[in-house]
Amino acid sequence: MKKGLIFLFVFFLCFQIRAQVKQPNIILFLVDDMGWQDCSLPFWDKPTKLNATYHTPNMERLAAKGMMLTNAYSNAVCTPTRVSLMTGMNVARHGVTNWTNVNSNTPTDFKDSLLQPATWNYNGLTPERHYTNALQHTVVATPLPQILKEAGYYTILAGKAHFASSGMPGASPINMGFDVNIGGSAAGHPGSFLASKNYRQNDKDTSWAVRGLEKYIPEDLYLTEAITRETIHTLDARVSNKPFFLYLSHYAVHVPYDKDIRFYQKYMDAGLTDTEAKYAALVEGMDKSLGDMMNYLEKNGLDKDTYILFTSDNGGLSLKGSRSGEPHTQNLPLKQGKGSLYEGGIRVPMIAAGPQIKPGSVSKQYIVSEDYFTTILQMANAFPKTVKQVVDGNNFLPVLQGKQKSIDGQKTLVWHYPNNWTNVNVKGISWASAIRQGDWKLIYFHKQQILELYDLSKDIEELHDLSALEVAKTKTLAHLLTQKLKERNASMPSWLSTGKTIAWPNEIPILANTNEVIE
Amino acid sequence: MKKGLIFLFVFFLCFQIRAQVKQPNIILFLVDDMGWQDCSLPFWDKPTKLNATYHTPNMERLAAKGMMLTNAYSNAVCTPTRVSLMTGMNVARHGVTNWTNVNSNTPTDFKDSLLQPATWNYNGLTPERHYTNALQHTVVATPLPQILKEAGYYTILAGKAHFASSGMPGASPINMGFDVNIGGSAAGHPGSFLASKNYRQNDKDTSWAVRGLEKYIPEDLYLTEAITRETIHTLDARVSNKPFFLYLSHYAVHVPYDKDIRFYQKYMDAGLTDTEAKYAALVEGMDKSLGDMMNYLEKNGLDKDTYILFTSDNGGLSLKGSRSGEPHTQNLPLKQGKGSLYEGGIRVPMIAAGPQIKPGSVSKQYIVSEDYFTTILQMANAFPKTVKQVVDGNNFLPVLQGKQKSIDGQKTLVWHYPNNWTNVNVKGISWASAIRQGDWKLIYFHKQQILELYDLSKDIEELHDLSALEVAKTKTLAHLLTQKLKERNASMPSWLSTGKTIAWPNEIPILANTNEVIE
């Protein structure tokens, strides 16, 4: 009888412990416009010239403490990725398919001679109904910080927000469920990274001003540093009985490439052009922020209980004029860059460290923006009853914890970019949809009305289009992509000449390559 | 010859020292809606019941370190005072005669059955031209922080701004020449003082939200405390080779009277009503901030080089509904309160401490809002070449430094309130102009079309109208007031029935009191 009571007591004790699941802190460290090769940490199977160019010791340090994901993806431009992170919805479903303007009701597409962009949510993600061309999240989407807040988290946004246009409630991170907003607004980039320019607070047009950091101007802090300092100050001021979710979303390494004198000269000495030296310095300043955050966690005994997820919102910028060198080569071995559905536009660095993540590990599991939503809720042990949207993201926490090592060959990633990003009329930039399943990737180019198929396990550079050689695979993926787009109510571009929407991928004729026979 | 050289050297050395005038730090500690008797420090010639009610030990401490000015004035409501502080212009000249709405192009006057309010600058003070109904300061006014900034000061606004309506450039303190803005906007009061209400950040209508202090919410800091903490953090982050100008403009002690649990209960225990206990606690929280700032200066060895000017923007609120007790008695012995040109609406606490100000001193010199502009520039040794406006303020630094002890009997103060503040139709609230010269004060009541004359040296309570007994004095002051209003282009109310503007003060008939003869 006595033994039975003790057993019962121990049983209830265990139950009690199980019920009080500890919620870890979570930092989503999101860099803006950082390419897959913009670091000294090699994400390919061998170090590259670019890896030797950049200095990111803290990314190396984080990788040593955790796991690198070498097949991590984003969308081709920023706002679509950010809305996927916030909602767990694929871009084809949430409809914020391009970057949003600071001004409301102002689509950002460049005029094209052939195509009319898809109807899209150019006002962004916003927490109230009745705004046209906006993802109305009281109806269809509950944002991540709102869910985490309700689950007991203290939620902080530091840096860039860019969820919606000015005048939309979603332009304010507070309305998205963040407890604290450090410098976020409708702006997609800062007016200036320089304290000497007051982070553009004094301009006539203050749309791109970064607000609330004026106190760091006298010390002449570069914006990345000012955001980091204010973040640490905010963490210091928090009440420690709550776990925190920190969305540390740096304006770096987006343009303008303002000179960061702390790091600039050494890249000039290494022979880089002025532009590239400024860019490399911007990258290293961002890396220092990562190191500062890691130091903060270690100093305060928080590193064991804190997940850090490090990634970027799209591939590196590769356009002529903004960057030095031949255009579309800035992400080599990857093809093209930001704005493209080739790997250069969507493959991004990803490092994860935290509880149960094995130091120095690597995973090839492919993941994409919306997967973070699901994974972070899993990390937070937050299982909300009222997530209003259909969530497309998958939980990759088992991958991080080493419980699922091999690639899930059935998982599909879908990209959809039915917009015109720039006036650069090059196949690959803008106007495309794509799907990845296993190592296979199919891209549908809207304007050219063609499909291209690549085997990424052998051809990460996307130089060998296999669509005519692997007709069955092409057809299967074209069918799957069409199905995914349709079930997500994807909006497609239309022909200016006829007003008709373009064909679905599975309607594109596939001609088997008969060259081998003829030769 | 050698002696001559030494003499020359000493001469140039002295000249050099004279040329490098040291610029002191300056704190303008401005309380909102604080009445002349809302403190334990007596500003009258004897302690009152109200002095015994409130606890403001740090005001007492500041008075012991410096000088009390017992005849200090403001305007009858907030924005007019704030614009006078910023420009040195009298209210009749700057034309922002009433408080400004958060929304632009929205006059704040209550509808009246007899009078149409004067044409006034209801959009406030704003640094760009071409805004209608706004004081256009690139044309007519250079604001104080802009001048100080150009003179080498580091300029900080903490708390309430309320210089202009939303959408006007002047709504942002940064555009007024402040380097740092802590929580200032177009709002004239906070949505809430409570961290538990997120300082109203999460409301649907965030017009009255106080932004940028979210990091203090977890500690559940009352707004006054959060502003003080962020101010100290900003001072800590400054580069010390610049002097600072801190405009610490608390939202306290304006409504809403949110309960400050640090101080509330002791006032309940003392028998105050719930409303009055909340109000007294709000006052004490403000006083603690003053103490915290004094502690900060002392701890950092700055107190010797820093001026503190403590005052309020108008008299204490005395309306039924907002305060307990009989209306218009909350500033006794002064008559009425906020919104009135009787002493209760315009006489405010004033304490000054700093270099060359004698500890424990008292002055009866009468001063008003626009005098701070001139005096602060004098303190700062800032003599700008391009102050665009006509400045009405006088320098009272010699009074503070004991160089001018007696009242300047020729100095005039002018008030002008040609607006309808509330729906309280009581003579004295709204609709008036007034002048003080020496101990004499003349009030012109627009609606009643009468003049009242008081000798403040004998009748601070304004119970004995002497206009009919002292006809010559009445006529002199009515003439002087008219002259001042006209030369400042004062706008007057008009009669709704005829559309004609009301009479000037010198057009009002004065009937000699013949009662004494009849009796």
Short mmCIF file of N, CA and C in Angstrom, two decimals, chain A residues 128 149 154 172 174-175 178-182 198 201-204 206 212 214-220 229-230 233-234 236-239, chain B residues 128 149 154 172 174-175 178-182 198 201-204 206 212 214-220 229-230 233-234 236-239:
data_model
loop_
_atom_site.label_atom_id
_atom_site.label_comp_id
_atom_site.label_asym_id
_atom_site.label_seq_id
_atom_site.Cartn_x
_atom_site.Cartn_y
_atom_site.Cartn_z
N GLU A 128 -6.20 43.95 -40.19
CA GLU A 128 -7.62 44.31 -40.20
C GLU A 128 -8.21 44.03 -41.56
N LYS A 149 3.00 35.42 -28.54
CA LYS A 149 2.63 36.30 -27.44
C LYS A 149 1.54 35.65 -26.59
N TYR A 154 7.54 36.88 -24.83
CA TYR A 154 7.80 38.30 -24.95
C TYR A 154 8.39 38.49 -26.34
N SER A 172 2.73 48.65 -38.75
CA SER A 172 3.26 48.72 -37.40
C SER A 172 3.45 47.32 -36.82
N ILE A 174 3.74 46.43 -33.91
CA ILE A 174 2.93 46.27 -32.70
C ILE A 174 1.58 45.62 -33.06
N ASN A 175 1.04 46.00 -34.20
CA ASN A 175 -0.24 45.43 -34.63
C ASN A 175 -0.11 43.99 -35.11
N PHE A 178 3.91 42.02 -31.99
CA PHE A 178 5.19 42.27 -31.33
C PHE A 178 4.97 43.18 -30.12
N ASP A 179 5.58 42.82 -29.00
CA ASP A 179 5.52 43.68 -27.82
C ASP A 179 6.38 44.92 -28.00
N VAL A 180 7.50 44.74 -28.68
CA VAL A 180 8.45 45.84 -28.84
C VAL A 180 8.82 45.97 -30.32
N ASN A 181 8.87 47.20 -30.78
CA ASN A 181 9.32 47.49 -32.14
C ASN A 181 10.54 48.39 -32.08
N ILE A 182 11.66 47.89 -32.56
CA ILE A 182 12.88 48.71 -32.62
C ILE A 182 13.16 49.03 -34.08
N ASN A 198 21.88 60.77 -39.55
CA ASN A 198 20.73 60.65 -38.63
C ASN A 198 19.79 59.50 -39.01
N GLN A 201 16.53 60.56 -40.40
CA GLN A 201 15.42 61.15 -39.65
C GLN A 201 15.14 62.58 -40.07
N ASN A 202 16.17 63.31 -40.53
CA ASN A 202 15.99 64.74 -40.80
C ASN A 202 15.61 65.05 -42.24
N ASP A 203 15.45 64.01 -43.05
CA ASP A 203 15.12 64.24 -44.44
C ASP A 203 13.74 64.84 -44.61
N LYS A 204 13.55 65.44 -45.76
CA LYS A 204 12.20 65.94 -46.08
C LYS A 204 11.24 64.78 -46.20
N THR A 206 10.71 61.34 -44.98
CA THR A 206 11.23 60.46 -43.94
C THR A 206 10.68 59.04 -44.07
N GLY A 212 13.76 56.04 -33.59
CA GLY A 212 13.89 55.53 -32.21
C GLY A 212 15.31 55.15 -31.83
N GLU A 214 17.88 57.49 -32.15
CA GLU A 214 18.62 58.76 -32.16
C GLU A 214 19.68 58.81 -31.07
N LYS A 215 19.42 58.13 -29.97
CA LYS A 215 20.37 58.24 -28.85
C LYS A 215 21.73 57.62 -29.19
N TYR A 216 21.79 56.81 -30.25
CA TYR A 216 23.07 56.20 -30.64
C TYR A 216 23.80 57.02 -31.69
N ILE A 217 23.20 58.11 -32.12
CA ILE A 217 23.83 58.95 -33.15
C ILE A 217 25.11 59.63 -32.62
N PRO A 218 25.08 60.19 -31.39
CA PRO A 218 26.32 60.85 -30.92
C PRO A 218 27.54 59.94 -30.92
N GLU A 219 27.33 58.66 -30.66
CA GLU A 219 28.47 57.74 -30.68
C GLU A 219 28.84 57.33 -32.10
N ASP A 220 28.10 57.88 -33.06
CA ASP A 220 28.37 57.63 -34.47
C ASP A 220 28.27 56.13 -34.80
N ARG A 229 22.66 47.21 -30.12
CA ARG A 229 22.72 47.79 -28.77
C ARG A 229 21.32 47.95 -28.16
N GLU A 230 20.39 48.46 -28.98
CA GLU A 230 19.03 48.69 -28.47
C GLU A 230 18.34 47.35 -28.18
N HIS A 233 19.72 46.23 -24.91
CA HIS A 233 19.11 47.06 -23.86
C HIS A 233 17.68 46.59 -23.57
N THR A 234 16.97 46.22 -24.62
CA THR A 234 15.60 45.73 -24.46
C THR A 234 15.58 44.39 -23.73
N ASP A 236 17.83 43.38 -21.65
CA ASP A 236 18.20 43.67 -20.27
C ASP A 236 17.00 44.17 -19.46
N ALA A 237 16.12 44.91 -20.10
CA ALA A 237 14.98 45.51 -19.39
C ALA A 237 13.80 44.55 -19.24
N ARG A 238 13.92 43.34 -19.83
CA ARG A 238 12.77 42.44 -19.80
C ARG A 238 12.60 41.79 -18.42
N VAL A 239 11.43 41.26 -18.19
CA VAL A 239 11.21 40.49 -16.96
C VAL A 239 11.50 39.03 -17.32
N GLU B 128 7.77 73.76 -42.19
CA GLU B 128 7.73 73.97 -43.64
C GLU B 128 6.62 74.93 -44.00
N LYS B 149 20.93 73.49 -31.30
CA LYS B 149 21.67 72.46 -32.04
C LYS B 149 22.77 73.11 -32.87
N TYR B 154 23.50 69.22 -27.88
CA TYR B 154 22.84 67.95 -28.15
C TYR B 154 21.43 68.08 -27.58
N SER B 172 6.66 65.97 -35.73
CA SER B 172 7.86 65.22 -35.34
C SER B 172 8.88 66.15 -34.70
N ILE B 174 11.88 65.76 -34.29
CA ILE B 174 13.12 65.76 -35.07
C ILE B 174 13.14 66.93 -36.05
N ASN B 175 11.97 67.20 -36.62
CA ASN B 175 11.89 68.31 -37.57
C ASN B 175 11.95 69.68 -36.89
N PHE B 178 15.26 68.76 -32.67
CA PHE B 178 15.68 67.84 -31.61
C PHE B 178 16.48 66.69 -32.23
N ASP B 179 17.60 66.37 -31.60
CA ASP B 179 18.38 65.22 -32.06
C ASP B 179 17.69 63.91 -31.69
N VAL B 180 17.04 63.90 -30.55
CA VAL B 180 16.41 62.67 -30.05
C VAL B 180 14.97 62.97 -29.67
N ASN B 181 14.09 62.07 -30.03
CA ASN B 181 12.69 62.16 -29.63
C ASN B 181 12.32 60.93 -28.83
N ILE B 182 11.97 61.11 -27.56
CA ILE B 182 11.53 59.99 -26.73
C ILE B 182 10.03 60.15 -26.48
N ASN B 198 -0.01 48.94 -22.37
CA ASN B 198 0.98 49.14 -23.44
C ASN B 198 1.11 50.59 -23.85
N GLN B 201 -0.32 51.38 -27.19
CA GLN B 201 0.25 51.00 -28.48
C GLN B 201 -0.63 50.04 -29.26
N ASN B 202 -1.40 49.22 -28.53
CA ASN B 202 -2.16 48.15 -29.20
C ASN B 202 -3.57 48.54 -29.58
N ASP B 203 -3.94 49.78 -29.28
CA ASP B 203 -5.29 50.21 -29.59
C ASP B 203 -5.55 50.25 -31.09
N LYS B 204 -6.82 50.23 -31.42
CA LYS B 204 -7.17 50.41 -32.83
C LYS B 204 -6.80 51.81 -33.27
N THR B 206 -4.38 54.50 -32.58
CA THR B 206 -3.13 54.68 -31.83
C THR B 206 -2.69 56.14 -31.81
N GLY B 212 7.89 53.75 -28.57
CA GLY B 212 9.33 53.64 -28.35
C GLY B 212 9.71 53.30 -26.92
N GLU B 214 8.34 50.48 -25.38
CA GLU B 214 7.82 49.14 -25.16
C GLU B 214 8.72 48.30 -24.28
N LYS B 215 10.02 48.57 -24.33
CA LYS B 215 10.95 47.73 -23.56
C LYS B 215 10.74 47.88 -22.06
N TYR B 216 10.05 48.94 -21.63
CA TYR B 216 9.81 49.14 -20.20
C TYR B 216 8.48 48.55 -19.74
N ILE B 217 7.73 48.01 -20.68
CA ILE B 217 6.43 47.43 -20.33
C ILE B 217 6.57 46.19 -19.43
N PRO B 218 7.52 45.27 -19.72
CA PRO B 218 7.62 44.07 -18.86
C PRO B 218 7.86 44.40 -17.39
N GLU B 219 8.58 45.48 -17.12
CA GLU B 219 8.83 45.86 -15.73
C GLU B 219 7.63 46.59 -15.14
N ASP B 220 6.59 46.76 -15.97
CA ASP B 220 5.35 47.39 -15.52
C ASP B 220 5.60 48.83 -15.05
N ARG B 229 13.62 56.78 -17.30
CA ARG B 229 14.65 55.77 -17.55
C ARG B 229 15.26 55.93 -18.93
N GLU B 230 14.40 56.13 -19.93
CA GLU B 230 14.91 56.24 -21.30
C GLU B 230 15.71 57.54 -21.47
N HIS B 233 19.05 56.79 -20.01
CA HIS B 233 19.76 55.92 -20.96
C HIS B 233 20.32 56.74 -22.13
N THR B 234 19.54 57.70 -22.58
CA THR B 234 19.97 58.56 -23.68
C THR B 234 21.14 59.45 -23.26
N ASP B 236 23.26 58.73 -20.94
CA ASP B 236 24.41 57.83 -20.81
C ASP B 236 25.07 57.55 -22.15
N ALA B 237 24.25 57.48 -23.20
CA ALA B 237 24.79 57.13 -24.53
C ALA B 237 25.37 58.33 -25.27
N ARG B 238 25.24 59.52 -24.69
CA ARG B 238 25.69 60.71 -25.43
C ARG B 238 27.22 60.80 -25.43
N VAL B 239 27.73 61.60 -26.34
CA VAL B 239 29.16 61.89 -26.35
C VAL B 239 29.34 63.15 -25.52
#
